[in-house]
PDB file of C-alpha atoms and ligand atoms in Angstrom:
ATOM      1  CA  MET A   1    -212.880  36.062  51.937  1.00 95.00           C
ATOM      2  CA  ILE A   2    -210.095  35.861  54.507  1.00 98.00           C
ATOM      3  CA  LEU A   3    -210.421  37.707  57.808  1.00 98.00           C
ATOM      4  CA  ILE A   4    -207.213  39.106  59.295  1.00 98.00           C
ATOM      5  CA  LEU A   5    -207.475  40.049  62.955  1.00 98.00           C
ATOM      6  CA  GLY A   6    -204.975  42.879  62.952  1.00 97.00           C
ATOM      7  CA  GLY A   7    -203.488  45.745  64.890  1.00 95.00           C
ATOM      8  CA  THR A   8    -199.862  44.744  64.267  1.00 94.00           C
ATOM      9  CA  ALA A   9    -197.122  45.339  61.688  1.00 92.00           C
ATOM     10  CA  GLU A  10    -197.332  41.637  60.762  1.00 95.00           C
ATOM     11  CA  ALA A  11    -201.045  41.981  59.996  1.00 97.00           C
ATOM     12  CA  ARG A  12    -200.341  44.951  57.726  1.00 97.00           C
ATOM     13  CA  ALA A  13    -197.647  43.010  55.877  1.00 96.00           C
ATOM     14  CA  LEU A  14    -200.068  40.123  55.443  1.00 97.00           C
ATOM     15  CA  ALA A  15    -202.864  42.371  54.139  1.00 98.00           C
ATOM     16  CA  GLU A  16    -200.474  43.804  51.586  1.00 97.00           C
ATOM     17  CA  ARG A  17    -199.550  40.293  50.450  1.00 97.00           C
ATOM     18  CA  LEU A  18    -203.079  38.849  50.322  1.00 96.00           C
ATOM     19  CA  GLY A  19    -204.627  41.793  48.466  1.00 94.00           C
ATOM     20  CA  PRO A  20    -208.361  42.454  48.084  1.00 93.00           C
ATOM     21  CA  ASP A  21    -209.362  38.880  49.015  1.00 91.00           C
ATOM     22  CA  ALA A  22    -208.617  39.749  52.669  1.00 97.00           C
ATOM     23  CA  ILE A  23    -210.308  42.140  55.077  1.00 98.00           C
ATOM     24  CA  THR A  24    -208.472  43.417  58.158  1.00 98.00           C
ATOM     25  CA  SER A  25    -210.276  43.903  61.444  1.00 98.00           C
ATOM     26  CA  LEU A  26    -209.069  46.485  63.975  1.00 98.00           C
ATOM     27  CA  ALA A  27    -210.307  46.950  67.520  1.00 97.00           C
ATOM     28  CA  GLY A  28    -210.563  50.723  67.210  1.00 93.00           C
ATOM     29  CA  ARG A  29    -208.397  51.381  70.287  1.00 88.00           C
ATOM     30  CA  VAL A  30    -205.882  53.706  68.594  1.00 86.00           C
ATOM     31  CA  LYS A  31    -207.170  57.132  67.553  1.00 86.00           C
ATOM     32  CA  SER A  32    -205.482  57.216  64.159  1.00 87.00           C
ATOM     33  CA  PRO A  33    -204.301  53.677  63.451  1.00 88.00           C
ATOM     34  CA  ARG A  34    -201.821  52.808  60.739  1.00 89.00           C
ATOM     35  CA  LEU A  35    -204.223  51.379  58.191  1.00 92.00           C
ATOM     36  CA  PRO A  36    -203.330  48.314  56.153  1.00 93.00           C
ATOM     37  CA  ASP A  37    -203.827  47.976  52.422  1.00 90.00           C
ATOM     38  CA  GLY A  38    -207.232  46.738  51.346  1.00 93.00           C
ATOM     39  CA  PRO A  39    -210.594  46.594  53.066  1.00 96.00           C
ATOM     40  CA  VAL A  40    -210.773  47.329  56.799  1.00 97.00           C
ATOM     41  CA  ARG A  41    -213.506  46.983  59.402  1.00 97.00           C
ATOM     42  CA  ILE A  42    -213.212  48.567  62.852  1.00 97.00           C
ATOM     43  CA  GLY A  43    -214.688  47.608  66.243  1.00 97.00           C
ATOM     44  CA  GLY A  44    -215.339  44.561  68.400  1.00 98.00           C
ATOM     45  CA  PHE A  45    -217.510  41.704  67.161  1.00 98.00           C
ATOM     46  CA  GLY A  46    -219.351  41.206  70.448  1.00 98.00           C
ATOM     47  CA  GLY A  47    -217.439  38.216  71.832  1.00 98.00           C
ATOM     48  CA  PRO A  48    -217.055  34.741  70.309  1.00 98.00           C
ATOM     49  CA  ASP A  49    -220.747  34.473  69.346  1.00 98.00           C
ATOM     50  CA  GLY A  50    -220.653  37.816  67.538  1.00 98.00           C
ATOM     51  CA  LEU A  51    -217.500  36.792  65.701  1.00 98.00           C
ATOM     52  CA  ALA A  52    -219.015  33.420  64.750  1.00 98.00           C
ATOM     53  CA  ARG A  53    -222.041  35.230  63.300  1.00 98.00           C
ATOM     54  CA  TRP A  54    -219.784  37.645  61.405  1.00 98.00           C
ATOM     55  CA  LEU A  55    -217.824  34.734  59.891  1.00 98.00           C
ATOM     56  CA  ALA A  56    -221.025  33.092  58.659  1.00 97.00           C
ATOM     57  CA  GLU A  57    -222.578  36.312  57.340  1.00 97.00           C
ATOM     58  CA  HIS A  58    -219.454  37.243  55.381  1.00 97.00           C
ATOM     59  CA  ASP A  59    -218.703  33.792  54.045  1.00 95.00           C
ATOM     60  CA  VAL A  60    -215.213  33.790  55.575  1.00 98.00           C
ATOM     61  CA  ARG A  61    -213.104  30.847  54.383  1.00 97.00           C
ATOM     62  CA  ALA A  62    -210.230  31.292  56.856  1.00 98.00           C
ATOM     63  CA  VAL A  63    -209.234  33.498  59.781  1.00 98.00           C
ATOM     64  CA  VAL A  64    -205.699  34.701  60.449  1.00 98.00           C
ATOM     65  CA  ASP A  65    -205.201  35.854  64.023  1.00 98.00           C
ATOM     66  CA  ALA A  66    -202.371  38.339  63.597  1.00 98.00           C
ATOM     67  CA  THR A  67    -203.144  40.286  66.767  1.00 98.00           C
ATOM     68  CA  HIS A  68    -200.554  41.365  69.310  1.00 95.00           C
ATOM     69  CA  PRO A  69    -199.090  38.664  71.591  1.00 96.00           C
ATOM     70  CA  PHE A  70    -200.726  40.385  74.588  1.00 96.00           C
ATOM     71  CA  ALA A  71    -204.194  40.723  73.019  1.00 96.00           C
ATOM     72  CA  GLU A  72    -205.625  37.735  74.868  1.00 96.00           C
ATOM     73  CA  ARG A  73    -209.362  38.166  74.561  1.00 97.00           C
ATOM     74  CA  ILE A  74    -209.619  38.510  70.791  1.00 98.00           C
ATOM     75  CA  SER A  75    -207.386  35.434  70.304  1.00 98.00           C
ATOM     76  CA  ALA A  76    -209.570  33.407  72.681  1.00 98.00           C
ATOM     77  CA  SER A  77    -212.617  34.671  70.805  1.00 98.00           C
ATOM     78  CA  ALA A  78    -211.105  33.658  67.446  1.00 98.00           C
ATOM     79  CA  ALA A  79    -210.310  30.164  68.740  1.00 98.00           C
ATOM     80  CA  ALA A  80    -213.846  29.700  70.091  1.00 98.00           C
ATOM     81  CA  ALA A  81    -215.663  31.170  67.065  1.00 98.00           C
ATOM     82  CA  THR A  82    -213.696  29.137  64.520  1.00 98.00           C
ATOM     83  CA  ALA A  83    -214.124  25.948  66.569  1.00 98.00           C
ATOM     84  CA  GLU A  84    -217.874  26.575  66.551  1.00 97.00           C
ATOM     85  CA  THR A  85    -218.156  27.377  62.843  1.00 98.00           C
ATOM     86  CA  GLY A  86    -215.471  25.051  61.460  1.00 98.00           C
ATOM     87  CA  VAL A  87    -213.678  27.943  59.721  1.00 98.00           C
ATOM     88  CA  PRO A  88    -209.898  27.264  59.629  1.00 98.00           C
ATOM     89  CA  LEU A  89    -207.791  29.470  61.924  1.00 98.00           C
ATOM     90  CA  VAL A  90    -204.070  30.145  61.820  1.00 98.00           C
ATOM     91  CA  ARG A  91    -202.145  32.367  64.206  1.00 98.00           C
ATOM     92  CA  LEU A  92    -199.407  34.684  62.877  1.00 98.00           C
ATOM     93  CA  GLU A  93    -197.211  35.545  65.833  1.00 97.00           C
ATOM     94  CA  ARG A  94    -193.835  37.230  65.880  1.00 94.00           C
ATOM     95  CA  PRO A  95    -191.297  35.411  68.039  1.00 94.00           C
ATOM     96  CA  GLY A  96    -190.552  36.823  71.483  1.00 96.00           C
ATOM     97  CA  TRP A  97    -187.311  38.667  72.120  1.00 95.00           C
ATOM     98  CA  GLU A  98    -184.109  36.715  72.584  1.00 91.00           C
ATOM     99  CA  PRO A  99    -183.571  36.872  76.371  1.00 91.00           C
ATOM    100  CA  GLN A 100    -180.529  38.838  77.472  1.00 90.00           C
ATOM    101  CA  PRO A 101    -178.458  38.249  80.574  1.00 87.00           C
ATOM    102  CA  GLY A 102    -179.773  40.297  83.465  1.00 82.00           C
ATOM    103  CA  TRP A 103    -183.412  40.412  82.353  1.00 95.00           C
ATOM    104  CA  ARG A 104    -185.900  39.736  85.101  1.00 97.00           C
ATOM    105  CA  TRP A 105    -188.978  37.896  83.832  1.00 97.00           C
ATOM    106  CA  VAL A 106    -192.337  38.432  85.508  1.00 98.00           C
ATOM    107  CA  GLU A 107    -195.735  36.893  84.828  1.00 97.00           C
ATOM    108  CA  SER A 108    -197.937  39.981  84.942  1.00 96.00           C
ATOM    109  CA  LEU A 109    -197.987  43.773  84.996  1.00 97.00           C
ATOM    110  CA  GLU A 110    -198.743  43.642  88.716  1.00 97.00           C
ATOM    111  CA  GLU A 111    -195.575  41.588  89.266  1.00 98.00           C
ATOM    112  CA  ALA A 112    -193.668  44.055  87.111  1.00 98.00           C
ATOM    113  CA  ALA A 113    -194.906  46.935  89.269  1.00 98.00           C
ATOM    114  CA  ALA A 114    -193.787  45.063  92.379  1.00 98.00           C
ATOM    115  CA  ALA A 115    -190.363  44.476  90.800  1.00 98.00           C
ATOM    116  CA  VAL A 116    -189.630  48.216  90.430  1.00 98.00           C
ATOM    117  CA  ASP A 117    -186.653  48.800  92.709  1.00 97.00           C
ATOM    118  CA  ARG A 118    -185.104  51.934  91.176  1.00 97.00           C
ATOM    119  CA  ASP A 119    -186.062  55.592  91.278  1.00 97.00           C
ATOM    120  CA  ARG A 120    -186.096  56.422  87.561  1.00 98.00           C
ATOM    121  CA  VAL A 121    -188.007  53.992  85.374  1.00 98.00           C
ATOM    122  CA  PHE A 122    -188.753  53.852  81.645  1.00 98.00           C
ATOM    123  CA  LEU A 123    -192.178  52.220  81.268  1.00 98.00           C
ATOM    124  CA  THR A 124    -193.262  50.872  77.865  1.00 97.00           C
ATOM    125  CA  THR A 125    -195.950  48.362  78.747  1.00 95.00           C
ATOM    126  CA  GLY A 126    -198.665  50.043  76.675  1.00 92.00           C
ATOM    127  CA  ARG A 127    -201.426  52.434  77.615  1.00 90.00           C
ATOM    128  CA  GLN A 128    -203.841  49.818  78.925  1.00 86.00           C
ATOM    129  CA  GLY A 129    -201.301  48.313  81.302  1.00 89.00           C
ATOM    130  CA  LEU A 130    -200.406  51.517  83.094  1.00 95.00           C
ATOM    131  CA  ALA A 131    -202.955  51.238  85.906  1.00 95.00           C
ATOM    132  CA  ALA A 132    -200.834  48.542  87.559  1.00 97.00           C
ATOM    133  CA  PHE A 133    -198.149  51.179  88.186  1.00 97.00           C
ATOM    134  CA  SER A 134    -200.417  53.942  89.502  1.00 96.00           C
ATOM    135  CA  ALA A 135    -199.421  53.475  93.148  1.00 95.00           C
ATOM    136  CA  GLY A 136    -195.690  53.491  92.328  1.00 89.00           C
ATOM    137  CA  GLU A 137    -193.522  56.011  94.142  1.00 92.00           C
ATOM    138  CA  ALA A 138    -190.685  55.975  91.593  1.00 97.00           C
ATOM    139  CA  TRP A 139    -190.447  58.522  88.759  1.00 98.00           C
ATOM    140  CA  PHE A 140    -191.700  57.005  85.481  1.00 98.00           C
ATOM    141  CA  LEU A 141    -190.979  58.008  81.916  1.00 98.00           C
ATOM    142  CA  ILE A 142    -194.083  56.611  80.199  1.00 98.00           C
ATOM    143  CA  ARG A 143    -194.186  56.124  76.434  1.00 97.00           C
ATOM    144  CA  CYS A 144    -197.336  55.078  74.618  1.00 94.00           C
ATOM    145  CA  VAL A 145    -199.219  55.756  71.380  1.00 90.00           C
ATOM    146  CA  ASP A 146    -202.346  57.577  72.628  1.00 91.00           C
ATOM    147  CA  PRO A 147    -202.961  59.476  75.880  1.00 93.00           C
ATOM    148  CA  PRO A 148    -203.745  57.041  78.708  1.00 95.00           C
ATOM    149  CA  SER A 149    -207.172  57.140  80.337  1.00 93.00           C
ATOM    150  CA  VAL A 150    -206.209  55.260  83.506  1.00 93.00           C
ATOM    151  CA  PRO A 151    -204.689  56.641  86.737  1.00 94.00           C
ATOM    152  CA  LEU A 152    -200.942  57.242  86.325  1.00 95.00           C
ATOM    153  CA  PRO A 153    -198.149  57.155  88.902  1.00 96.00           C
ATOM    154  CA  ARG A 154    -197.785  60.356  90.945  1.00 96.00           C
ATOM    155  CA  HIS A 155    -194.381  61.184  89.450  1.00 97.00           C
ATOM    156  CA  HIS A 156    -194.162  60.762  85.705  1.00 97.00           C
ATOM    157  CA  GLU A 157    -193.506  62.281  82.307  1.00 97.00           C
ATOM    158  CA  LEU A 158    -195.539  61.166  79.325  1.00 97.00           C
ATOM    159  CA  ILE A 159    -194.221  60.777  75.776  1.00 97.00           C
ATOM    160  CA  LEU A 160    -196.719  60.012  73.002  1.00 96.00           C
ATOM    161  CA  ASP A 161    -194.950  58.178  70.199  1.00 93.00           C
ATOM    162  CA  ARG A 162    -195.371  54.969  68.222  1.00 88.00           C
ATOM    163  CA  GLY A 163    -191.990  54.119  66.792  1.00 87.00           C
ATOM    164  CA  PRO A 164    -190.223  52.480  65.124  1.00 90.00           C
ATOM    165  CA  TYR A 165    -187.275  53.594  67.248  1.00 95.00           C
ATOM    166  CA  THR A 166    -183.535  53.737  66.585  1.00 96.00           C
ATOM    167  CA  LEU A 167    -180.685  52.707  68.851  1.00 98.00           C
ATOM    168  CA  ASP A 168    -179.229  56.238  68.829  1.00 98.00           C
ATOM    169  CA  GLY A 169    -182.586  57.743  69.698  1.00 98.00           C
ATOM    170  CA  GLU A 170    -183.172  55.301  72.552  1.00 98.00           C
ATOM    171  CA  LEU A 171    -179.656  55.811  73.921  1.00 98.00           C
ATOM    172  CA  ALA A 172    -180.217  59.565  73.937  1.00 98.00           C
ATOM    173  CA  LEU A 173    -183.604  59.167  75.646  1.00 98.00           C
ATOM    174  CA  LEU A 174    -182.307  56.870  78.383  1.00 98.00           C
ATOM    175  CA  ARG A 175    -179.333  59.139  79.041  1.00 98.00           C
ATOM    176  CA  ALA A 176    -181.338  62.381  78.998  1.00 98.00           C
ATOM    177  CA  HIS A 177    -183.763  61.032  81.596  1.00 98.00           C
ATOM    178  CA  ARG A 178    -181.110  59.236  83.672  1.00 98.00           C
ATOM    179  CA  ILE A 179    -183.101  56.012  83.435  1.00 98.00           C
ATOM    180  CA  GLU A 180    -182.132  53.276  85.924  1.00 98.00           C
ATOM    181  CA  LEU A 181    -184.648  50.550  85.018  1.00 98.00           C
ATOM    182  CA  LEU A 182    -186.632  49.575  81.893  1.00 98.00           C
ATOM    183  CA  VAL A 183    -189.997  47.845  82.309  1.00 98.00           C
ATOM    184  CA  THR A 184    -191.540  46.353  79.185  1.00 97.00           C
ATOM    185  CA  LYS A 185    -193.449  43.355  77.844  1.00 97.00           C
ATOM    186  CA  ASP A 186    -192.172  40.633  75.557  1.00 97.00           C
ATOM    187  CA  SER A 187    -193.799  42.105  72.454  1.00 94.00           C
ATOM    188  CA  GLY A 188    -191.002  40.919  70.173  1.00 94.00           C
ATOM    189  CA  GLY A 189    -190.308  42.356  66.721  1.00 88.00           C
ATOM    190  CA  ASP A 190    -187.958  45.026  65.442  1.00 86.00           C
ATOM    191  CA  HIS A 191    -190.090  48.165  65.801  1.00 86.00           C
ATOM    192  CA  THR A 192    -189.507  48.526  69.535  1.00 89.00           C
ATOM    193  CA  ARG A 193    -186.421  46.419  70.236  1.00 93.00           C
ATOM    194  CA  ALA A 194    -183.920  49.321  70.123  1.00 97.00           C
ATOM    195  CA  LYS A 195    -184.728  50.235  73.739  1.00 97.00           C
ATOM    196  CA  LEU A 196    -183.494  46.803  74.824  1.00 97.00           C
ATOM    197  CA  ASP A 197    -180.221  47.207  72.955  1.00 96.00           C
ATOM    198  CA  ALA A 198    -179.836  50.685  74.422  1.00 97.00           C
ATOM    199  CA  ALA A 199    -180.513  49.419  77.960  1.00 97.00           C
ATOM    200  CA  ARG A 200    -177.949  46.680  77.482  1.00 96.00           C
ATOM    201  CA  ALA A 201    -175.347  49.121  76.164  1.00 97.00           C
ATOM    202  CA  LEU A 202    -175.857  51.361  79.193  1.00 97.00           C
ATOM    203  CA  GLY A 203    -176.006  48.499  81.731  1.00 96.00           C
ATOM    204  CA  ILE A 204    -179.620  49.325  82.658  1.00 97.00           C
ATOM    205  CA  PRO A 205    -181.548  46.356  84.117  1.00 97.00           C
ATOM    206  CA  VAL A 206    -184.772  45.258  82.394  1.00 98.00           C
ATOM    207  CA  VAL A 207    -188.003  43.779  83.763  1.00 98.00           C
ATOM    208  CA  VAL A 208    -189.902  41.880  81.049  1.00 98.00           C
ATOM    209  CA  VAL A 209    -193.506  40.719  81.326  1.00 98.00           C
ATOM    210  CA  ARG A 210    -193.809  37.220  79.901  1.00 97.00           C
ATOM    211  CA  ARG A 211    -196.387  36.569  77.177  1.00 97.00           C
ATOM    212  CA  PRO A 212    -199.729  35.158  78.308  1.00 96.00           C
ATOM    213  CA  PRO A 213    -200.618  31.575  77.348  1.00 94.00           C
ATOM    214  CA  ARG A 214    -202.201  31.221  73.892  1.00 92.00           C
ATOM    215  CA  PRO A 215    -205.055  29.064  72.625  1.00 95.00           C
ATOM    216  CA  ASP A 216    -203.815  25.822  71.097  1.00 95.00           C
ATOM    217  CA  VAL A 217    -204.076  26.685  67.361  1.00 97.00           C
ATOM    218  CA  PRO A 218    -201.709  26.267  64.376  1.00 97.00           C
ATOM    219  CA  THR A 219    -199.146  29.052  64.754  1.00 97.00           C
ATOM    220  CA  VAL A 220    -196.601  30.421  62.289  1.00 98.00           C
ATOM    221  CA  ALA A 221    -194.115  33.297  62.402  1.00 96.00           C
ATOM    222  CA  THR A 222    -194.062  34.615  58.821  1.00 96.00           C
ATOM    223  CA  VAL A 223    -196.363  35.911  56.124  1.00 97.00           C
ATOM    224  CA  ASP A 224    -194.993  33.225  53.755  1.00 97.00           C
ATOM    225  CA  ALA A 225    -196.016  30.519  56.203  1.00 98.00           C
ATOM    226  CA  VAL A 226    -199.529  31.967  56.478  1.00 98.00           C
ATOM    227  CA  GLN A 227    -199.852  31.842  52.698  1.00 97.00           C
ATOM    228  CA  ALA A 228    -198.664  28.239  52.650  1.00 97.00           C
ATOM    229  CA  TYR A 229    -201.234  27.390  55.330  1.00 97.00           C
ATOM    230  CA  LEU A 230    -204.021  29.131  53.412  1.00 97.00           C
ATOM    231  CA  ARG A 231    -203.162  27.203  50.245  1.00 95.00           C
ATOM    232  CA  GLY A 232    -203.804  24.008  52.162  1.00 94.00           C
ATOM    233  CA  VAL A 233    -207.303  24.847  53.453  1.00 93.00           C
TER     234      VAL A 233
HETATM  235  P1  NAP B   1    -207.974  42.211  73.658  1.00 59.76           P
HETATM  236  O1  NAP B   1    -207.906  42.584  75.087  1.00 59.76           O
HETATM  237  O2  NAP B   1    -207.642  40.833  73.265  1.00 59.76           O
HETATM  238  O3  NAP B   1    -209.408  42.511  73.082  1.00 59.76           O
HETATM  239  C1  NAP B   1    -210.439  43.166  73.773  1.00 59.76           C
HETATM  240  C2  NAP B   1    -211.640  43.244  72.862  1.00 59.76           C
HETATM  241  O4  NAP B   1    -211.392  44.155  71.788  1.00 59.76           O
HETATM  242  C3  NAP B   1    -211.941  41.916  72.185  1.00 59.76           C
HETATM  243  O5  NAP B   1    -212.710  41.101  73.016  1.00 59.76           O
HETATM  244  C4  NAP B   1    -212.646  42.380  70.935  1.00 59.76           C
HETATM  245  O6  NAP B   1    -213.992  42.774  71.208  1.00 59.76           O
HETATM  246  C5  NAP B   1    -211.916  43.648  70.576  1.00 59.76           C
HETATM  247  N1  NAP B   1    -210.807  43.422  69.637  1.00 59.76           N
HETATM  248  C6  NAP B   1    -209.485  43.242  69.924  1.00 59.76           C
HETATM  249  N2  NAP B   1    -208.775  43.125  68.802  1.00 59.76           N
HETATM  250  C7  NAP B   1    -209.667  43.238  67.784  1.00 59.76           C
HETATM  251  C8  NAP B   1    -209.530  43.214  66.382  1.00 59.76           C
HETATM  252  N3  NAP B   1    -208.328  43.075  65.780  1.00 59.76           N
HETATM  253  N4  NAP B   1    -210.666  43.355  65.631  1.00 59.76           N
HETATM  254  C9  NAP B   1    -211.871  43.519  66.241  1.00 59.76           C
HETATM  255  N5  NAP B   1    -212.063  43.548  67.554  1.00 59.76           N
HETATM  256  C10 NAP B   1    -210.967  43.423  68.316  1.00 59.76           C
HETATM  257  O7  NAP B   1    -207.091  43.195  72.777  1.00 59.76           O
HETATM  258  P2  NAP B   1    -206.208  44.470  73.180  1.00 59.76           P
HETATM  259  O8  NAP B   1    -205.030  44.002  73.953  1.00 59.76           O
HETATM  260  O9  NAP B   1    -207.126  45.507  73.738  1.00 59.76           O
HETATM  261  O10 NAP B   1    -205.705  44.891  71.733  1.00 59.76           O
HETATM  262  C11 NAP B   1    -206.574  45.549  70.840  1.00 59.76           C
HETATM  263  C12 NAP B   1    -205.917  45.670  69.487  1.00 59.76           C
HETATM  264  O11 NAP B   1    -204.672  46.347  69.610  1.00 59.76           O
HETATM  265  C13 NAP B   1    -205.611  44.346  68.815  1.00 59.76           C
HETATM  266  O12 NAP B   1    -205.948  44.477  67.450  1.00 59.76           O
HETATM  267  C14 NAP B   1    -204.119  44.152  68.995  1.00 59.76           C
HETATM  268  O13 NAP B   1    -203.532  43.436  67.933  1.00 59.76           O
HETATM  269  C15 NAP B   1    -203.623  45.581  69.048  1.00 59.76           C
HETATM  270  N6  NAP B   1    -202.430  45.780  69.891  1.00 59.76           N
HETATM  271  C16 NAP B   1    -202.446  45.348  71.189  1.00 59.76           C
HETATM  272  C17 NAP B   1    -201.314  45.526  71.973  1.00 59.76           C
HETATM  273  C18 NAP B   1    -201.267  45.035  73.397  1.00 59.76           C
HETATM  274  O14 NAP B   1    -200.210  45.201  74.039  1.00 59.76           O
HETATM  275  N7  NAP B   1    -202.311  44.423  73.925  1.00 59.76           N
HETATM  276  C19 NAP B   1    -200.192  46.148  71.422  1.00 59.76           C
HETATM  277  C20 NAP B   1    -200.209  46.583  70.089  1.00 59.76           C
HETATM  278  C21 NAP B   1    -201.348  46.387  69.347  1.00 59.76           C
HETATM  279  P3  NAP B   1    -215.233  41.777  70.994  1.00 59.76           P
HETATM  280  O15 NAP B   1    -215.124  40.772  72.095  1.00 59.76           O
HETATM  281  O16 NAP B   1    -216.397  42.691  71.085  1.00 59.76           O
HETATM  282  O17 NAP B   1    -215.058  41.164  69.640  1.00 59.76           O
END
C-alpha cells in the first residue's frame, strides 16, 4: 500500500491516479474536507514514532508527502519515520508563485504582521496563522475555510470560503473593500493565485511569507513524476 499524506489539491489528483492501492491521510483540521478518491484515514499519527508504527502495521511500501508547503511538522515527521523504517519517501510539492515586481518577501507571519503599513488589508494566510495579526490596528478582510479559533484583529470582516477563485471575483472583492495591501503566503498553485493577479492589476502591494525550509528528501512537482518515482522503488 502507498500512503499519501494529503490535504492538498495535488494529493487528491494523485489519489485519483493511484487508485485503490493508495490511502490518503488527512489531519482532520477542516470541518468538511474535500475528500479524495479511494480510502481515507483522518487524524494525526502521534508524531514520527506513531507514523513509523503505522507504516509497519499497514505494510506501507512508499510514502508520498503531498502536504501543503507550510505544513512543516507532518513533513518533518514523514522524513523521520521513513528514515527510521527504510520506507521510501517522495515529496510532491507545487512550485511557489513566480515573484512579481513590488512583492515584499518576509520570513514569517510575525514579520508579515510587522510589515502591515496600510489601513485596509486583505489577509489570506490561513486560519492557523491569524494570531500573529491579532494586535494589528489596521482593518483586515480575513478569508479562510473554517471559522478561526484564535484571537482576531480588533477591526476585521471575516469571509469563509475555500476557492478556487476567479480574477473577476477577486477584482470585485478588492475594489468593494477598498483594499490597500494583500498579505499572503507563498502557497503556489492555481486555486488561489487570482488574488495576486487582481492585486497586480489594481496596483495593490503584496506581502508574501516565504516557504519554510523542507527536509532534504526527493521532491517532484507533478503526479506523473511521483508515479515514475514509485515505479523505481
Ligand atoms: P502541520 O503543522 O505540519 O501538522 C501538525 C500535526 O497535524 C502533525 O504533527 C500531524 O500530527 C498532523 N497532520 C498534519 N497533516 C496530516 C496529515 N496529512 N495526515 C495526518 N496527520 C496530519 O500541518 P498543518 O499546517 O496544521 O496542516 C494540516 C493539514 O492541512 C495538512 O494535511 C496540510 O496539507 C493541510 N493544509 C495546510 C495548509 C497550511 O497553510 N498549513 C494549507 C492548506 C492545507 P501527528 O504529529 O500526531 O502525526
